[in-house]
Amino acid sequence: MSSSSRVRVGTLVPFVEGKSGSPNASSLPMPSIPIFKGSNVVGRSNLVAVDKRVSRKHLSLRALPDGSLEVVVEGTNPIVVQSEGQRRKVCAQQRAKIMHDDVVELIPGEYFMKYVNMSDERKSSTSVESHDLKKGKRHSEEDSVAAKRNRQVMEDEALARTLQESFAEESTSVTEVLSSLDSAGSSERNKERTHSVGPLKDTLPLTFRLMRVQGLPSWTNTSTVTIQDVIQGEVLLAVLSNYMVDMDWLLTACPSLRKVPHVLVLHGEDGASLERLKKTKPANWILHKPPLPISFGTHHSKAMLLVYPQGIRVVVHTANLIHVDWNNKSQGLWTQDFPWKEANDMSTNIGFENDLVDYLRALKWPEFRVNLPVAGDVNINAAFFRKFDYSSSTVRLIGSVPGYHVGPNMKKWGHMKLRSVLEECVFEKQFCKSPLIYQFSSLGSLDEKWMTEFACSLSAGKADDGSQLGIGKPLIVWPTVEDVRCSIEGYAAGSCIPSPQKNVEKDFLRKYWSRWKADHVGRCRAMPHIKTFTRYNGQNIAWFLLTSSNLSKAAWGALQKNNTQLMIRSYEDKLALGKNIKTKLVTLCWKGDEGKDPSAEAVRLPVPYQLPPQLYGPEDVPWSWDRRYTKKDVYGSVWPRHG
């Protein structure tokens, strides 16, 4: 039975207030857990970070006719149920009844989840959506045709639900684990740390997820994240890296940031925007714009480093710190938590750690000293971030740093760094000559020579028989004019797809254009600001890259001087997800009988667009933001709105 056909009765919602109102250990993000009629299981796979105190099958839950839940403790450790002001410990194999608004502590004092039954959830949802619509009016000039937009949303939902009938039950909950792209990914250390799952087992911790889009049907936002999900708990130090920062919105959307004692903002603002940023920031916040030695470069990276008493949360995402990016766009986010190193652990041979520290060192922020309860007086510089144990890292960080890079540094940044990482990886034979996808939101001024250079880097890697994978044929996933016109923002969405005609309408690009089709995640009408690059075969994924980088020489670098120098203009971050010998990466649309290795266990990635993509038809026109469009959008507007 598919989950789209199961009847949902309620939700277990992360509850970040512990005893005495203080933040508890589980105030780090946990996904909400939908509860359906029939049997339900809650366990370790529902946590963001693995905690072996929580069993794989920790609780079994059964919905009762009165809307309450019968809970049986299946794991070895007890739970606590908070009901009507009383806390009751429930031990292994004991039963308990959970009513609406009761709170469950999966481990006594930790991992708090509140039960909200469906009838109350609908009331809350209606209230939230009403509030969101009121807020949305501030960002829209044409609300008079909102009914037309809602009708199109309903039509999209009906189409997507029809498509989802063919998916396995776990497809609708965005489930995945990230396997190592590190060349040591098959080591015993990583074998022990990798938690993989078959297609019919419980869901996995969610480290790569799509972001919530307001105004869409509720099913489209299952297992998505908001900024409040990411930044919560007792943050001691925050480093926020981005291009655009709206301080008023950020502090309103995430008021807990005001309580963080030390905040460093790495930004790309200048002129009047920078002056406003200086005026609106809290007094204890430090602003730094990394140096840009080459003209037309930007600081475009989008990441967060959040230091907690328990360790550090590393976040790589695709959204500017502004309202529309976190509410109206298709966006993606990766996060993983890492503990502090043991006092005598000075190891520095973890690929992800070196990737991160090398990149942070290049940002050249002014070093400052702080007192942290868990570390004492410390200097906050790049080396500080070696104090955390990244040995459980399941990804590689591919940075771009402006400069003319030669010698060994050529393979340290940009597409040449990605090439060198892929060259160390072994993939299944099915990915030989398999296609590539480039998906992004801004297109630079490109030529066929550079496109060949770029494809060579993304085609690197060996098959398991020792042969080279060979050059893959790339396709570009890019919205059409009609996609933008009919989107939930109308033509206004096109302002965040800022590519001019002269870049978009080059003849040699015509063979690359493919449609933005996102029915399976309900985001056909949420225009993409997410940037992803991948190599695939059918619904099988060789590797997947989530990044701030658009398709441009400035972001990825261009070889010069007979391929002895790599020139990069901008700062960017890219998060590479790969596979190891125990897992296979697949899309949400993958069916269990696909692929040539039935022994490998499937890891589902929420790739937000259809694979293989649909090529442009004769009537499709790629969006460019400096053309005039006179056919009215869903708000009755033309483009541009003025002039």
XYZ file of C-alpha atoms in Angstrom:
643
model
C 0.000 0.000 0.000
C 1.418 3.455 -0.852
C 1.524 6.059 1.918
C -0.567 8.345 -0.258
C -3.439 5.879 0.206
C -2.980 5.465 3.992
C -5.133 7.544 6.328
C -3.123 9.941 8.437
C -4.427 10.480 11.979
C -1.836 12.804 13.452
C 1.796 13.848 13.817
C 4.590 13.571 16.376
C 6.104 17.051 16.344
C 9.581 17.901 17.737
C 9.108 19.677 21.065
C 12.105 21.796 22.021
C 11.103 22.731 25.575
C 12.417 20.328 28.175
C 11.890 20.193 31.876
C 11.728 23.608 33.560
C 11.377 25.201 30.153
C 15.048 24.814 29.289
C 16.179 23.621 25.845
C 16.796 19.905 25.899
C 19.419 17.790 24.144
C 17.071 17.025 21.302
C 16.498 20.653 20.430
C 18.710 19.960 17.453
C 16.354 19.345 14.485
C 14.255 16.203 14.344
C 11.763 15.647 11.552
C 8.055 15.547 12.297
C 6.743 11.971 12.162
C 3.360 11.353 10.492
C 1.134 8.795 12.238
C -1.213 6.678 10.110
C -4.049 4.289 10.857
C -2.665 0.839 11.553
C 0.840 0.117 12.832
C 3.576 2.756 13.056
C 7.200 2.490 14.161
C 9.432 5.176 15.670
C 13.123 4.542 16.148
C 16.725 5.512 15.536
C 16.122 6.234 11.863
C 13.888 9.164 12.826
C 16.794 10.996 14.455
C 19.028 13.431 12.576
C 22.163 11.973 14.196
C 22.564 8.323 15.170
C 22.072 7.696 18.890
C 22.377 4.007 19.801
C 20.366 4.505 22.992
C 17.353 4.748 20.688
C 16.623 1.323 19.196
C 15.951 0.837 15.514
C 12.431 -0.198 16.549
C 12.075 1.919 19.668
C 8.296 2.315 19.802
C 5.359 0.734 18.042
C 2.225 2.874 17.880
C -1.367 2.053 16.999
C -4.058 4.677 16.452
C -7.241 4.157 18.498
C -10.754 5.206 17.394
C -10.818 8.157 19.825
C -7.739 9.725 18.152
C -5.311 8.646 20.874
C -2.334 6.308 20.388
C -1.471 3.030 22.071
C 2.299 2.874 22.524
C 4.416 -0.199 23.213
C 8.089 0.258 24.184
C 9.964 -2.180 21.921
C 13.485 -0.994 22.719
C 15.607 -1.765 25.753
C 15.572 1.778 27.172
C 12.497 3.310 28.807
C 10.557 6.331 27.576
C 8.709 9.034 29.518
C 5.162 10.179 28.758
C 4.133 13.663 29.917
C 0.347 13.892 30.301
C -1.740 16.409 32.239
C 1.307 17.724 34.074
C 2.540 14.278 35.153
C 5.641 12.409 33.941
C 5.356 8.605 33.767
C 8.233 6.261 32.934
C 7.293 3.414 30.578
C 9.757 0.508 30.451
C 10.494 -2.176 27.841
C 7.404 -4.099 26.677
C 5.088 -1.873 28.720
C 2.146 -0.044 27.149
C 0.910 3.515 27.467
C -1.810 5.673 25.986
C -0.951 9.028 24.394
C -3.574 11.716 23.973
C -3.512 14.924 21.927
C -0.851 17.375 23.278
C 0.900 14.680 25.361
C 4.692 14.716 25.110
C 6.912 11.648 24.693
C 10.578 11.648 25.740
C 12.188 8.945 23.581
C 15.006 8.831 26.129
C 14.149 10.256 29.574
C 15.040 13.942 29.413
C 15.863 13.865 25.678
C 14.197 13.730 22.248
C 10.880 15.332 23.133
C 7.972 14.752 20.698
C 4.466 16.186 21.098
C 1.492 14.274 19.676
C -0.931 16.378 17.619
C -3.980 14.530 16.345
C -5.248 15.266 12.865
C -8.351 17.263 13.757
C -6.294 19.738 15.767
C -3.565 19.723 13.117
C -6.065 20.833 10.472
C -7.127 23.739 12.666
C -3.504 24.726 13.214
C -2.702 24.354 9.521
C -5.630 26.583 8.577
C -4.450 29.211 11.044
C -0.839 29.045 9.808
C -1.814 29.182 6.149
C -4.056 32.182 6.864
C -1.152 33.903 8.604
C 1.207 33.051 5.729
C -1.220 34.493 3.175
C -1.390 37.752 5.134
C 2.393 37.907 5.163
C 2.529 37.033 1.480
C 0.440 40.076 0.594
C 3.349 42.253 1.580
C 5.364 40.630 -1.202
C 2.743 40.634 -3.948
C 1.149 43.470 -5.860
C -1.667 41.421 -7.372
C -3.534 39.378 -4.761
C -6.892 39.764 -6.496
C -6.356 36.581 -8.511
C -5.198 34.359 -5.617
C -8.111 32.052 -6.303
C -6.685 31.267 -9.735
C -3.341 30.391 -8.184
C -5.003 28.116 -5.618
C -6.919 26.315 -8.358
C -3.685 25.611 -10.214
C -2.099 24.345 -6.985
C -5.005 21.916 -6.581
C -4.592 20.723 -10.167
C -0.878 20.111 -9.605
C -1.608 18.229 -6.393
C -4.114 15.957 -8.143
C -1.603 15.185 -10.899
C 1.203 14.485 -8.424
C -0.970 12.233 -6.277
C -1.806 10.194 -9.370
C 1.890 9.805 -10.162
C 2.715 8.858 -6.598
C 0.365 5.875 -6.654
C 3.099 3.948 -8.428
C 5.782 4.720 -5.818
C 6.698 2.419 -2.961
C 5.494 3.450 0.491
C 8.779 4.964 1.564
C 9.027 7.160 -1.517
C 6.771 9.833 -0.071
C 8.885 10.297 3.017
C 12.128 11.838 1.869
C 14.597 9.227 3.102
C 18.294 8.915 2.535
C 21.704 8.484 4.046
C 24.847 9.962 2.542
C 27.624 7.596 1.578
C 31.226 8.686 1.510
C 32.914 10.238 -1.509
C 36.151 10.065 0.462
C 38.692 7.758 -1.111
C 38.807 5.987 2.250
C 35.059 5.434 2.099
C 35.443 1.665 2.100
C 37.603 1.639 5.235
C 36.476 -0.304 8.266
C 35.819 2.975 10.090
C 33.308 4.139 7.524
C 31.783 0.676 7.118
C 30.934 0.703 10.795
C 29.520 4.211 10.741
C 27.421 3.906 7.576
C 23.759 3.234 8.318
C 22.013 2.022 5.170
C 18.541 0.748 4.495
C 16.639 -1.369 2.019
C 13.620 -0.050 0.157
C 11.069 -1.565 2.547
C 12.730 -0.779 5.870
C 12.216 2.155 8.226
C 13.092 5.682 7.130
C 16.603 7.031 7.619
C 18.005 10.157 9.274
C 17.459 13.042 6.912
C 20.607 15.010 6.143
C 19.748 16.242 2.621
C 16.285 17.715 2.360
C 14.245 20.176 0.383
C 13.111 23.371 2.064
C 9.500 24.136 2.923
C 7.507 26.195 0.379
C 4.582 28.135 1.803
C 1.213 27.969 0.064
C 1.690 24.461 -1.318
C -0.422 21.460 -0.237
C 0.765 19.913 3.021
C 1.961 16.648 1.429
C 4.584 18.552 -0.583
C 6.274 19.723 2.612
C 6.594 16.335 4.297
C 10.162 15.986 5.625
C 11.135 19.467 4.453
C 12.964 21.987 6.629
C 12.665 25.630 7.634
C 15.314 27.951 9.007
C 13.838 27.472 12.482
C 14.429 23.719 12.157
C 18.110 24.300 11.464
C 18.983 27.057 13.935
C 17.712 26.034 17.351
C 18.970 24.850 20.683
C 21.857 26.273 22.700
C 24.051 27.787 19.996
C 27.311 29.121 21.477
C 28.805 30.450 18.250
C 27.332 30.888 14.772
C 29.082 31.522 11.478
C 26.561 32.480 8.795
C 27.915 32.575 5.255
C 25.779 34.026 2.466
C 25.484 36.426 -0.448
C 22.379 38.457 0.507
C 21.333 39.067 4.121
C 18.088 40.757 5.205
C 18.801 41.281 8.898
C 15.255 42.372 9.765
C 13.787 39.220 8.227
C 16.472 36.930 9.667
C 15.942 38.064 13.249
C 12.164 37.875 12.858
C 12.235 34.427 11.234
C 14.782 33.083 13.694
C 14.569 35.132 16.923
C 16.740 32.604 18.779
C 19.723 34.094 16.947
C 19.467 37.167 19.177
C 20.478 34.962 22.116
C 23.629 33.599 20.443
C 26.575 35.288 22.190
C 28.945 35.229 19.189
C 27.865 35.570 15.549
C 30.092 36.069 12.494
C 28.352 36.955 9.236
C 30.330 36.348 6.017
C 28.456 38.206 3.281
C 28.535 39.560 -0.249
C 26.686 42.839 0.310
C 27.961 46.291 -0.659
C 26.749 49.872 -1.089
C 23.413 50.791 0.472
C 22.648 47.149 1.314
C 25.832 46.888 3.367
C 25.073 50.153 5.184
C 21.628 48.848 6.116
C 23.171 45.592 7.292
C 25.526 47.501 9.582
C 22.671 49.535 11.046
C 20.315 46.614 11.675
C 22.718 43.987 13.033
C 22.888 43.266 16.778
C 25.815 44.995 18.445
C 27.719 41.774 19.176
C 27.605 40.514 15.577
C 30.713 40.729 13.398
C 30.393 41.392 9.657
C 33.062 40.379 7.157
C 33.107 40.505 3.376
C 35.859 38.168 2.111
C 38.399 39.767 -0.239
C 37.619 39.682 -3.969
C 40.943 40.057 -5.796
C 39.480 39.560 -9.297
C 36.844 41.857 -10.805
C 33.219 40.702 -11.151
C 33.625 38.154 -8.372
C 31.192 37.675 -5.481
C 30.996 35.974 -2.122
C 28.166 33.594 -3.037
C 28.626 30.677 -0.598
C 25.636 29.677 1.532
C 26.488 27.787 4.697
C 26.179 27.811 8.489
C 28.507 26.586 11.220
C 26.674 26.292 14.542
C 28.718 25.417 17.615
C 26.848 23.703 20.482
C 27.941 22.297 23.831
C 27.674 18.849 22.193
C 29.599 19.688 18.991
C 29.082 21.454 15.690
C 26.363 21.498 13.072
C 27.581 22.064 9.507
C 24.932 23.261 7.059
C 25.308 23.791 3.302
C 22.246 25.185 1.545
C 21.083 27.205 -1.467
C 19.003 30.088 -0.027
C 19.930 33.706 0.544
C 18.974 34.945 3.997
C 15.845 36.682 2.684
C 12.110 35.977 2.941
C 11.384 34.823 -0.614
C 14.267 32.356 -0.695
C 13.099 30.500 2.431
C 9.391 30.579 1.577
C 8.670 30.727 -2.165
C 11.452 28.842 -3.976
C 12.538 25.262 -4.540
C 15.649 25.059 -2.353
C 17.857 22.367 -0.820
C 19.807 21.921 2.403
C 22.337 19.431 3.766
C 23.281 19.242 7.431
C 25.276 16.937 9.668
C 26.248 17.164 13.333
C 29.738 16.312 14.606
C 30.967 15.946 18.227
C 33.967 17.647 19.804
C 37.210 15.706 19.440
C 38.648 13.934 22.419
C 41.397 15.970 24.099
C 44.193 13.726 22.766
C 42.770 13.388 19.243
C 44.909 15.480 16.890
C 44.065 13.563 13.701
C 43.719 15.692 10.577
C 43.450 13.055 7.875
C 39.691 13.335 7.333
C 38.939 14.609 3.839
C 35.922 16.660 4.880
C 37.826 18.344 7.722
C 40.639 19.418 5.404
C 38.136 20.584 2.784
C 36.379 22.749 5.372
C 39.422 24.229 7.090
C 41.184 25.017 3.788
C 38.099 26.863 2.585
C 37.594 28.789 5.843
C 41.243 29.833 5.852
C 40.790 31.446 2.431
C 37.992 33.696 3.750
C 40.491 35.688 5.862
C 38.090 36.961 8.510
C 39.629 38.986 11.375
C 40.419 36.522 14.145
C 38.572 37.121 17.421
C 38.721 35.538 20.852
C 35.752 34.148 22.777
C 35.134 32.144 25.922
C 33.150 28.974 25.312
C 31.855 26.962 28.302
C 33.100 23.717 26.772
C 36.453 24.928 25.393
C 37.562 27.921 27.450
C 39.233 30.924 25.804
C 39.741 30.164 22.119
C 40.642 32.077 18.978
C 37.953 31.831 16.309
C 39.908 31.215 13.141
C 39.945 28.447 10.554
C 42.069 26.179 12.769
C 39.424 26.325 15.534
C 37.195 24.120 13.399
C 39.683 21.257 13.695
C 38.440 20.783 17.258
C 35.533 18.662 15.996
C 35.474 14.983 15.051
C 34.440 14.711 11.393
C 35.212 10.997 11.127
C 31.521 10.229 10.539
C 31.387 12.633 7.578
C 29.631 11.154 4.603
C 30.352 13.830 1.997
C 33.126 15.974 0.514
C 33.174 19.776 0.411
C 34.170 21.270 -2.945
C 35.013 24.940 -2.497
C 35.662 27.727 -4.975
C 38.024 30.544 -3.978
C 38.946 33.517 -6.201
C 42.450 33.599 -7.623
C 44.809 32.295 -10.264
C 45.505 28.782 -9.002
C 48.595 26.919 -10.245
C 50.546 23.806 -9.336
C 48.966 21.646 -6.592
C 46.427 24.395 -5.870
C 44.816 23.825 -9.265
C 43.168 20.675 -7.928
C 42.184 22.303 -4.654
C 39.255 24.379 -5.919
C 36.398 24.551 -8.379
C 35.663 21.965 -11.034
C 39.239 20.684 -10.869
C 38.729 19.782 -7.170
C 35.565 17.896 -8.116
C 37.503 16.141 -10.878
C 40.243 15.049 -8.458
C 37.686 13.719 -5.923
C 35.768 11.793 -8.587
C 39.007 10.337 -9.963
C 39.472 8.570 -6.609
C 36.022 6.979 -6.735
C 34.853 3.662 -8.172
C 31.333 3.418 -9.591
C 29.155 0.669 -10.990
C 29.642 -0.223 -14.649
C 26.137 1.096 -15.431
C 27.442 4.662 -15.121
C 29.894 4.360 -18.034
C 28.971 7.080 -20.548
C 25.869 7.846 -18.443
C 24.370 11.352 -18.719
C 24.972 14.425 -16.563
C 22.513 17.012 -15.248
C 23.321 20.687 -14.697
C 20.547 22.448 -12.748
C 20.989 26.004 -11.453
C 19.358 29.451 -11.391
C 21.753 31.739 -13.269
C 23.709 31.157 -16.471
C 27.054 32.786 -17.169
C 28.519 33.707 -20.542
C 29.692 30.319 -21.793
C 31.272 28.791 -24.881
C 31.556 25.246 -26.215
C 35.234 24.954 -25.241
C 34.483 25.575 -21.571
C 31.436 23.284 -21.647
C 33.736 20.479 -22.838
C 36.268 21.291 -20.098
C 33.523 21.232 -17.467
C 32.008 17.966 -18.730
C 35.460 16.325 -18.530
C 35.655 17.148 -14.823
C 32.144 15.917 -14.063
C 32.737 12.732 -16.085
C 35.795 11.665 -14.058
C 35.866 8.376 -12.168
C 36.396 4.680 -12.790
C 34.030 1.762 -13.208
C 34.375 -1.282 -10.971
C 36.124 -3.118 -13.827
C 38.901 -0.489 -13.853
C 37.811 1.334 -17.015
C 37.199 5.092 -17.115
C 33.541 6.123 -16.940
C 33.939 8.261 -20.045
C 32.357 11.558 -21.017
C 28.667 11.877 -20.162
C 26.196 13.835 -22.254
C 24.997 16.828 -20.217
C 21.504 18.322 -20.127
C 20.515 21.634 -18.518
C 17.338 21.698 -16.417
C 16.003 25.241 -16.768
C 12.531 26.834 -16.422
C 10.682 27.965 -19.516
C 8.957 31.330 -19.795
C 5.653 29.506 -19.299
C 6.974 27.829 -16.126
C 7.796 31.232 -14.643
C 4.536 32.840 -15.807
C 2.426 30.124 -14.146
C 4.554 29.803 -10.987
C 3.301 30.587 -7.487
C 5.035 33.983 -7.744
C 4.204 34.684 -11.386
C 6.782 36.644 -13.346
C 8.255 37.935 -10.052
C 9.946 34.528 -9.692
C 12.037 35.405 -12.742
C 13.916 38.084 -10.823
C 15.724 35.241 -9.003
C 16.596 33.516 -12.304
C 18.730 36.464 -13.437
C 20.127 35.415 -16.794
C 20.111 37.784 -19.791
C 19.158 36.917 -23.358
C 22.743 37.186 -24.566
C 23.731 34.277 -22.290
C 20.595 32.145 -22.629
C 19.887 32.336 -26.341
C 23.204 31.094 -27.721
C 22.618 28.599 -30.515
C 24.965 25.924 -29.139
C 22.932 25.734 -25.899
C 19.726 24.589 -27.626
C 20.689 20.919 -27.484
C 21.027 21.093 -23.678
C 17.673 22.589 -22.643
C 15.406 20.356 -20.508
C 12.209 21.057 -18.590
C 11.863 21.800 -14.882
C 9.383 19.016 -14.012
C 8.903 18.378 -10.295
C 5.496 16.678 -9.980
C 6.784 13.996 -7.600
C 7.701 16.615 -4.982
C 4.916 19.063 -5.870
C 7.304 21.820 -6.934
C 6.553 22.360 -10.622
C 5.307 25.834 -9.739
C 7.938 26.664 -7.087
C 10.724 28.038 -9.245
C 14.175 26.621 -8.533
C 16.815 28.572 -6.705
C 18.380 25.239 -5.738
C 21.533 24.286 -7.668
C 22.384 20.643 -8.248
C 24.664 18.640 -10.520
C 24.502 14.867 -10.861
C 25.403 11.795 -12.908
C 22.651 9.217 -13.307
C 21.347 6.196 -15.153
C 17.572 5.834 -15.064
C 16.650 6.410 -11.408
C 20.118 5.388 -10.168
C 22.550 8.093 -9.042
C 26.349 7.830 -9.263
C 26.908 11.045 -7.294
C 24.946 14.190 -6.426
C 26.177 17.720 -5.787
C 24.235 20.379 -3.838
C 25.838 23.773 -4.316
C 25.656 27.549 -4.301
C 27.348 27.518 -7.732
C 25.509 28.467 -10.868
C 26.813 27.417 -14.278
C 29.550 29.971 -14.859
C 33.290 30.240 -15.231
C 33.326 32.673 -12.296
C 31.862 30.028 -9.976
C 33.592 26.872 -11.213
C 36.817 28.252 -12.698
C 38.281 28.193 -16.189
C 41.587 26.660 -17.264
C 44.131 29.063 -18.738
C 47.706 29.071 -20.038
C 47.578 25.693 -21.731
C 45.737 24.148 -18.791
C 48.399 25.117 -16.233
C 46.272 27.674 -14.365
C 42.699 27.738 -13.024
C 41.100 31.174 -12.726
C 38.133 31.548 -10.326
C 36.383 34.838 -9.580
C 33.934 33.952 -6.772
C 33.593 32.148 -3.453
C 31.234 29.145 -3.657
C 30.546 25.967 -1.670
C 29.524 22.592 -3.056
C 28.525 19.496 -1.132
C 29.268 16.210 -2.961
C 27.210 13.147 -2.059
C 28.411 9.780 -3.318
C 28.053 6.065 -2.582
C 30.052 3.266 -1.082
C 30.041 -0.459 -1.637
C 27.103 -1.046 0.708
C 24.651 1.426 -0.770
C 23.189 2.613 -4.027
C 21.859 6.122 -4.485
C 18.462 6.409 -6.168
C 15.743 9.000 -6.729
C 12.378 9.040 -4.982
C 10.904 7.597 -8.187
C 13.140 4.510 -8.142
C 11.416 1.137 -8.147
C 12.987 -1.811 -6.372
C 13.534 -3.942 -9.453
C 15.763 -1.384 -11.180
C 19.533 -1.599 -11.248
C 21.977 -4.431 -11.684
C 23.052 -4.968 -8.094
C 20.137 -6.332 -6.033
C 22.411 -6.869 -3.025
C 23.129 -3.141 -2.644
C 20.754 -1.275 -0.368
C 18.849 1.719 -1.694
C 19.328 5.268 -0.410
C 16.661 7.644 -1.693
C 17.646 11.228 -2.493
C 14.969 13.913 -2.925
C 16.224 14.929 -6.371
C 13.693 17.689 -7.059
C 13.297 17.226 -10.817
C 12.269 14.421 -13.145
C 14.919 11.995 -14.382
C 15.485 11.536 -17.210
C 14.431 15.105 -17.952
C 12.059 16.030 -20.752
C 13.734 17.934 -23.584
C 12.280 21.288 -24.626
C 9.549 21.098 -27.233
C 9.254 23.432 -30.244
C 7.065 25.868 -28.266
C 9.296 26.015 -25.177
C 11.375 29.162 -24.644
C 14.073 29.303 -21.928
C 13.525 32.065 -19.401
C 15.709 35.170 -19.643
C 14.984 38.082 -17.357
C 15.618 41.011 -19.720
C 12.993 40.081 -22.321
C 9.499 41.568 -22.463
C 6.593 39.202 -21.819
C 3.123 40.561 -22.525
C 1.069 37.452 -21.766
C -0.259 38.032 -18.249
C 0.877 35.818 -15.374
C -1.302 34.265 -12.641
C -1.495 37.677 -10.938
C -2.522 39.506 -14.113
C 0.905 41.122 -14.573
C 3.266 41.449 -17.527
C 7.081 41.554 -17.436
C 8.860 43.750 -16.712
C 6.348 45.329 -14.357
C 7.636 48.846 -14.921
C 8.847 50.533 -18.075
